[in-house]
Amino acid sequence: MQLSDLHHDAQAPLFGRVATLDRLRAALALVDAMERRPDAIVLTGDVADRAAPEEYRAVRALLDPAVRALGVPLVVVPGNHDARAPLREHLLGEPPASGPLDAAVRVGDARVVALDTSVEGEEHGELTDAQLAWLRAELAGPAPAGTVLALHHPPLPSPVGLVSDSGLREPGRLAAAIAGTDVRMILAGHAHHAGCGALGGVPVWGAPSLAYATDVGAPREVFRGLRGGTGVTRVDVFDDAVVATFMPLDGRETLLEVDFRSAEHADIIER
C-alpha cells in the first residue's frame, strides 16, 4: 500500500483548511477495512510540511500502532518538504543521519527498493553516482517475484508545469540503472495527482496525495490545489503483472453493492 504527500503541519491546518492527521486516520481506516491486508506500507515522501520534529512525532503516533497491528514493514523515502535527520530520528526512531535514505526490503517473494531522490533545500530530485551504483549492486540479484522501486520525484513529465519543473533530474540515468533488471514498477509521489507512464519500458505510477490534489486542468503557468481527488494506492504484485489502483478517500458514498457470496447471487458464480 502506497501513501504519499501528507504534508502534515503541526502549527495549523494545511492552508488553514486541511486537517492532515485526519486524512492520515482516514487512509489507515481504509487500509484496515480491506479484506486482504497489505504486505507493506510505503510512504513516498513529503510526510511533513516543514520538516519539524513535532510533525514527524505526530505522524509516528498514528503510524506505529497501525503498522504493528498489520505486522508489515514500513518503507519510507523523503520528499522535498522533508529533512532526513529529523525524519530518521522522530519518524523511524533511528540515529539522525543526513545521508540518503536508501533501503531494500524483502516483502515475501518481492522486494521493495526505496531510493532517496531528495535534495535538501531544493524542490527538484536527483540521484548521485553512488546511489545508482548501490542500486545496480542491489538489483544484480533478482527477487523471486521481482522488485518495486519507490521514490518521491517522478521520473516522467507532468501536465502541470511546476511538477514537471521540480521532478527528477536526468531520469535517463535511472532508466539505464534498472535496464535488464527485475524492476517491475516504479512508485512515485510529489505530483499530487494520479497518473501513469513508463521509463525505459518499466511502468511508472504517480500517486495521489493524502492532503490535496493538483488540478491538472489548470493553465500551465498556474498551480491549483483541490480538496477532492485525494487517496491511497493499492499495489498488487501478481505472477504476470503488477497493478497500481487508486483508492479515493473522498466521495465514498455507496451507490451499489452486490455480494456474490450470498445465496441470491450464487447462480452468477456458477455461470
Short mmCIF file of C-alpha atoms in Angstrom, two decimals:
data_model
loop_
_atom_site.label_atom_id
_atom_site.label_comp_id
_atom_site.label_asym_id
_atom_site.label_seq_id
_atom_site.Cartn_x
_atom_site.Cartn_y
_atom_site.Cartn_z
CA MET A 1 0.00 0.00 0.00
CA GLN A 2 1.41 3.39 -1.03
CA LEU A 3 0.68 6.58 0.91
CA SER A 4 2.15 9.87 -0.25
CA ASP A 5 2.42 13.60 0.37
CA LEU A 6 0.66 14.07 3.69
CA HIS A 7 2.32 17.48 4.30
CA HIS A 8 1.49 17.46 7.99
CA ASP A 9 1.93 20.90 9.55
CA ALA A 10 1.99 20.92 13.34
CA GLN A 11 1.34 24.67 13.58
CA ALA A 12 -2.05 24.84 11.86
CA PRO A 13 -4.27 23.04 9.35
CA LEU A 14 -2.63 23.00 5.93
CA PHE A 15 -3.70 26.15 4.05
CA GLY A 16 -5.89 26.80 7.09
CA ARG A 17 -8.37 24.16 5.89
CA VAL A 18 -6.86 20.66 5.68
CA ALA A 19 -6.63 18.60 8.87
CA THR A 20 -3.80 16.38 7.68
CA LEU A 21 -3.81 13.95 10.60
CA ASP A 22 -7.50 13.32 9.97
CA ARG A 23 -6.59 12.49 6.36
CA LEU A 24 -4.00 10.00 7.60
CA ARG A 25 -6.52 8.46 10.00
CA ALA A 26 -8.98 8.06 7.13
CA ALA A 27 -6.31 6.41 4.98
CA LEU A 28 -5.34 3.98 7.73
CA ALA A 29 -9.02 3.17 8.37
CA LEU A 30 -9.44 2.43 4.66
CA VAL A 31 -6.47 0.06 4.80
CA ASP A 32 -7.76 -1.57 7.97
CA ALA A 33 -11.16 -2.23 6.37
CA MET A 34 -9.69 -4.10 3.41
CA GLU A 35 -10.41 -7.81 3.30
CA ARG A 36 -6.88 -8.51 2.10
CA ARG A 37 -4.40 -6.67 4.28
CA PRO A 38 -1.30 -5.14 2.66
CA ASP A 39 2.14 -6.75 2.93
CA ALA A 40 3.90 -3.39 3.35
CA ILE A 41 3.19 0.31 3.84
CA VAL A 42 5.25 2.55 1.56
CA LEU A 43 5.46 6.32 2.18
CA THR A 44 6.76 8.18 -0.87
CA GLY A 45 7.74 11.48 0.69
CA ASP A 46 6.57 14.85 1.98
CA VAL A 47 5.44 13.30 5.23
CA ALA A 48 5.87 16.68 6.93
CA ASP A 49 5.32 20.16 5.53
CA ARG A 50 8.10 22.00 7.42
CA ALA A 51 10.25 19.01 8.48
CA ALA A 52 9.72 19.90 12.14
CA PRO A 53 10.39 17.15 14.74
CA GLU A 54 6.89 17.51 16.19
CA GLU A 55 5.37 16.86 12.76
CA TYR A 56 7.16 13.54 12.42
CA ARG A 57 6.31 12.57 16.00
CA ALA A 58 2.61 13.20 15.40
CA VAL A 59 2.63 11.07 12.25
CA ARG A 60 4.56 8.32 14.02
CA ALA A 61 1.98 8.24 16.81
CA LEU A 62 -0.62 7.22 14.24
CA LEU A 63 1.54 5.04 12.00
CA ASP A 64 3.32 2.92 14.60
CA PRO A 65 0.24 1.19 16.08
CA ALA A 66 -1.27 0.71 12.61
CA VAL A 67 1.90 -0.89 11.23
CA ARG A 68 2.28 -3.06 14.33
CA ALA A 69 -1.33 -4.25 14.04
CA LEU A 70 -0.80 -5.13 10.38
CA GLY A 71 2.54 -6.78 11.14
CA VAL A 72 4.14 -5.33 8.00
CA PRO A 73 7.27 -3.31 7.23
CA LEU A 74 7.16 0.47 6.83
CA VAL A 75 9.22 1.75 3.89
CA VAL A 76 9.89 5.49 3.74
CA VAL A 77 11.61 7.84 1.30
CA PRO A 78 11.92 11.58 1.98
CA GLY A 79 10.37 14.26 -0.19
CA ASN A 80 11.41 17.82 -0.91
CA HIS A 81 9.50 19.07 2.16
CA ASP A 82 11.22 16.55 4.42
CA ALA A 83 14.63 16.63 6.10
CA ARG A 84 16.49 13.38 6.52
CA ALA A 85 17.88 13.78 10.04
CA PRO A 86 14.59 14.63 11.84
CA LEU A 87 12.68 12.13 9.69
CA ARG A 88 15.06 9.36 10.71
CA GLU A 89 15.05 10.33 14.38
CA HIS A 90 11.42 11.24 15.02
CA LEU A 91 9.53 9.08 12.50
CA LEU A 92 11.72 5.99 12.17
CA GLY A 93 13.45 6.01 15.57
CA GLU A 94 16.91 5.85 14.01
CA PRO A 95 20.06 7.93 14.59
CA PRO A 96 19.63 11.36 12.93
CA ALA A 97 21.99 10.82 9.98
CA SER A 98 21.82 13.13 6.97
CA GLY A 99 22.85 10.74 4.17
CA PRO A 100 20.44 9.36 1.56
CA LEU A 101 17.70 7.14 2.96
CA ASP A 102 18.07 4.24 0.52
CA ALA A 103 16.98 0.73 1.50
CA ALA A 104 15.97 -2.65 0.14
CA VAL A 105 13.22 -4.56 1.96
CA ARG A 106 12.04 -8.09 1.19
CA VAL A 107 8.26 -8.43 1.25
CA GLY A 108 7.53 -12.12 0.78
CA ASP A 109 8.98 -13.08 -2.58
CA ALA A 110 9.03 -9.46 -3.76
CA ARG A 111 11.48 -6.68 -2.98
CA VAL A 112 10.76 -3.01 -2.34
CA VAL A 113 13.69 -0.70 -3.01
CA ALA A 114 13.44 2.79 -1.53
CA LEU A 115 15.52 5.34 -3.43
CA ASP A 116 16.00 8.78 -1.89
CA THR A 117 15.77 11.43 -4.63
CA SER A 118 15.54 14.39 -2.26
CA VAL A 119 17.99 17.29 -2.41
CA GLU A 120 17.64 19.14 0.87
CA GLY A 121 16.78 22.79 0.34
CA GLU A 122 15.66 22.19 -3.26
CA GLU A 123 12.35 21.30 -4.88
CA HIS A 124 13.70 19.00 -7.60
CA GLY A 125 15.09 15.48 -7.23
CA GLU A 126 18.48 14.00 -8.09
CA LEU A 127 20.33 10.69 -7.81
CA THR A 128 24.06 10.60 -7.18
CA ASP A 129 26.54 8.29 -8.89
CA ALA A 130 26.98 6.48 -5.57
CA GLN A 131 23.24 5.88 -5.24
CA LEU A 132 22.98 4.49 -8.75
CA ALA A 133 25.98 2.24 -8.14
CA TRP A 134 24.29 0.96 -4.94
CA LEU A 135 21.08 0.39 -6.87
CA ARG A 136 22.84 -1.60 -9.59
CA ALA A 137 24.57 -3.76 -6.97
CA GLU A 138 21.29 -4.42 -5.15
CA LEU A 139 19.46 -5.30 -8.35
CA ALA A 140 22.23 -7.62 -9.53
CA GLY A 141 20.48 -10.40 -7.64
CA PRO A 142 16.80 -10.69 -8.63
CA ALA A 143 13.97 -11.29 -6.17
CA PRO A 144 11.68 -14.28 -6.90
CA ALA A 145 8.65 -12.02 -7.52
CA GLY A 146 10.60 -9.02 -8.79
CA THR A 147 11.18 -5.51 -7.45
CA VAL A 148 9.03 -2.45 -6.90
CA LEU A 149 11.06 0.78 -6.80
CA ALA A 150 9.77 3.63 -4.61
CA LEU A 151 10.92 7.25 -4.85
CA HIS A 152 9.48 10.72 -4.33
CA HIS A 153 10.21 12.68 -7.51
CA PRO A 154 8.54 11.32 -10.66
CA PRO A 155 10.96 10.36 -13.44
CA LEU A 156 8.35 11.48 -16.00
CA PRO A 157 6.93 14.84 -17.10
CA SER A 158 3.58 16.08 -15.83
CA PRO A 159 0.86 18.17 -17.48
CA VAL A 160 1.41 20.57 -14.56
CA GLY A 161 4.35 22.90 -15.17
CA LEU A 162 5.51 23.19 -11.56
CA VAL A 163 5.50 19.41 -11.15
CA SER A 164 7.50 18.86 -14.34
CA ASP A 165 10.00 21.57 -13.43
CA SER A 166 10.58 20.05 -9.98
CA GLY A 167 10.69 16.37 -10.93
CA LEU A 168 13.65 14.00 -11.11
CA ARG A 169 16.64 15.42 -12.99
CA GLU A 170 18.27 13.20 -15.63
CA PRO A 171 15.77 10.34 -15.44
CA GLY A 172 17.67 8.56 -18.20
CA ARG A 173 20.38 7.69 -15.69
CA LEU A 174 17.80 5.84 -13.59
CA ALA A 175 16.44 4.13 -16.70
CA ALA A 176 19.93 2.89 -17.54
CA ALA A 177 20.49 1.60 -14.00
CA ILE A 178 17.33 -0.53 -13.98
CA ALA A 179 17.53 -1.73 -17.60
CA GLY A 180 17.53 -5.51 -17.74
CA THR A 181 16.79 -5.89 -14.01
CA ASP A 182 13.78 -7.31 -12.20
CA VAL A 183 12.20 -3.88 -11.52
CA ARG A 184 8.53 -4.33 -12.44
CA MET A 185 7.09 -0.96 -11.38
CA ILE A 186 8.22 2.45 -10.13
CA LEU A 187 6.09 4.22 -7.48
CA ALA A 188 6.46 7.99 -7.18
CA GLY A 189 4.90 10.84 -5.21
CA HIS A 190 5.33 14.62 -5.39
CA ALA A 191 2.83 15.34 -8.18
CA HIS A 192 -0.34 15.16 -6.03
CA HIS A 193 -2.23 13.67 -8.96
CA ALA A 194 -2.67 10.07 -10.07
CA GLY A 195 -1.02 9.24 -13.37
CA CYS A 196 0.91 6.54 -15.17
CA GLY A 197 3.59 6.21 -17.83
CA ALA A 198 6.77 4.26 -18.45
CA LEU A 199 10.51 4.78 -18.02
CA GLY A 200 12.59 2.63 -20.32
CA GLY A 201 9.67 0.23 -20.63
CA VAL A 202 9.12 -0.01 -16.85
CA PRO A 203 5.64 1.16 -15.69
CA VAL A 204 5.65 4.30 -13.52
CA TRP A 205 2.78 5.18 -11.18
CA GLY A 206 2.40 8.70 -9.81
CA ALA A 207 0.42 8.56 -6.59
CA PRO A 208 -2.34 10.87 -5.36
CA SER A 209 -1.68 12.93 -2.25
CA LEU A 210 -3.32 12.42 1.11
CA ALA A 211 -3.59 16.18 1.63
CA TYR A 212 -4.87 17.77 -1.58
CA ALA A 213 -4.95 17.17 -5.34
CA THR A 214 -3.20 19.08 -8.10
CA ASP A 215 -5.59 20.47 -10.70
CA VAL A 216 -4.19 19.05 -13.95
CA GLY A 217 -6.68 21.17 -15.92
CA ALA A 218 -5.26 24.49 -14.75
CA PRO A 219 -3.15 26.59 -17.16
CA ARG A 220 0.49 25.52 -17.25
CA GLU A 221 1.57 28.74 -15.54
CA VAL A 222 -0.89 28.17 -12.67
CA PHE A 223 -0.65 25.71 -9.77
CA ARG A 224 -4.02 24.99 -8.19
CA GLY A 225 -4.74 22.62 -5.30
CA LEU A 226 -8.12 20.91 -4.94
CA ARG A 227 -9.80 19.42 -1.90
CA GLY A 228 -11.06 16.30 -3.71
CA GLY A 229 -9.04 13.68 -5.51
CA THR A 230 -7.03 12.55 -2.50
CA GLY A 231 -6.39 8.91 -1.78
CA VAL A 232 -4.01 5.99 -1.43
CA THR A 233 -2.64 3.45 -3.89
CA ARG A 234 -3.13 -0.28 -3.69
CA VAL A 235 -0.30 -2.17 -5.41
CA ASP A 236 -0.89 -5.82 -6.31
CA VAL A 237 2.07 -7.96 -7.38
CA PHE A 238 0.81 -10.86 -9.48
CA ASP A 239 2.85 -13.54 -11.21
CA ASP A 240 2.38 -11.94 -14.60
CA ALA A 241 1.58 -8.31 -13.76
CA VAL A 242 1.96 -5.51 -11.22
CA VAL A 243 -1.14 -3.32 -10.86
CA ALA A 244 -1.48 0.04 -9.11
CA THR A 245 -5.04 1.08 -8.20
CA PHE A 246 -6.18 4.47 -6.92
CA MET A 247 -8.40 4.23 -3.83
CA PRO A 248 -10.10 7.60 -3.11
CA LEU A 249 -10.60 8.98 0.36
CA ASP A 250 -13.39 11.31 -0.76
CA GLY A 251 -16.81 10.57 -2.23
CA ARG A 252 -17.10 7.09 -0.72
CA GLU A 253 -20.90 7.08 -0.50
CA THR A 254 -22.11 3.62 -1.53
CA LEU A 255 -24.33 3.69 -4.62
CA LEU A 256 -24.36 -0.04 -5.40
CA GLU A 257 -23.24 -3.18 -3.58
CA VAL A 258 -23.71 -6.75 -4.81
CA ASP A 259 -22.43 -9.54 -2.57
CA PHE A 260 -21.70 -12.51 -4.81
CA ARG A 261 -21.20 -14.69 -1.75
CA SER A 262 -24.92 -14.56 -0.96
CA ALA A 263 -27.32 -17.34 -1.95
CA GLU A 264 -29.27 -14.82 -4.01
CA HIS A 265 -26.36 -14.46 -6.43
CA ALA A 266 -24.93 -17.98 -6.25
CA ASP A 267 -26.17 -18.70 -9.78
CA ILE A 268 -23.95 -15.88 -11.11
CA ILE A 269 -20.93 -17.60 -9.62
CA GLU A 270 -21.98 -20.89 -11.16
CA ARG A 271 -22.34 -19.29 -14.61
#
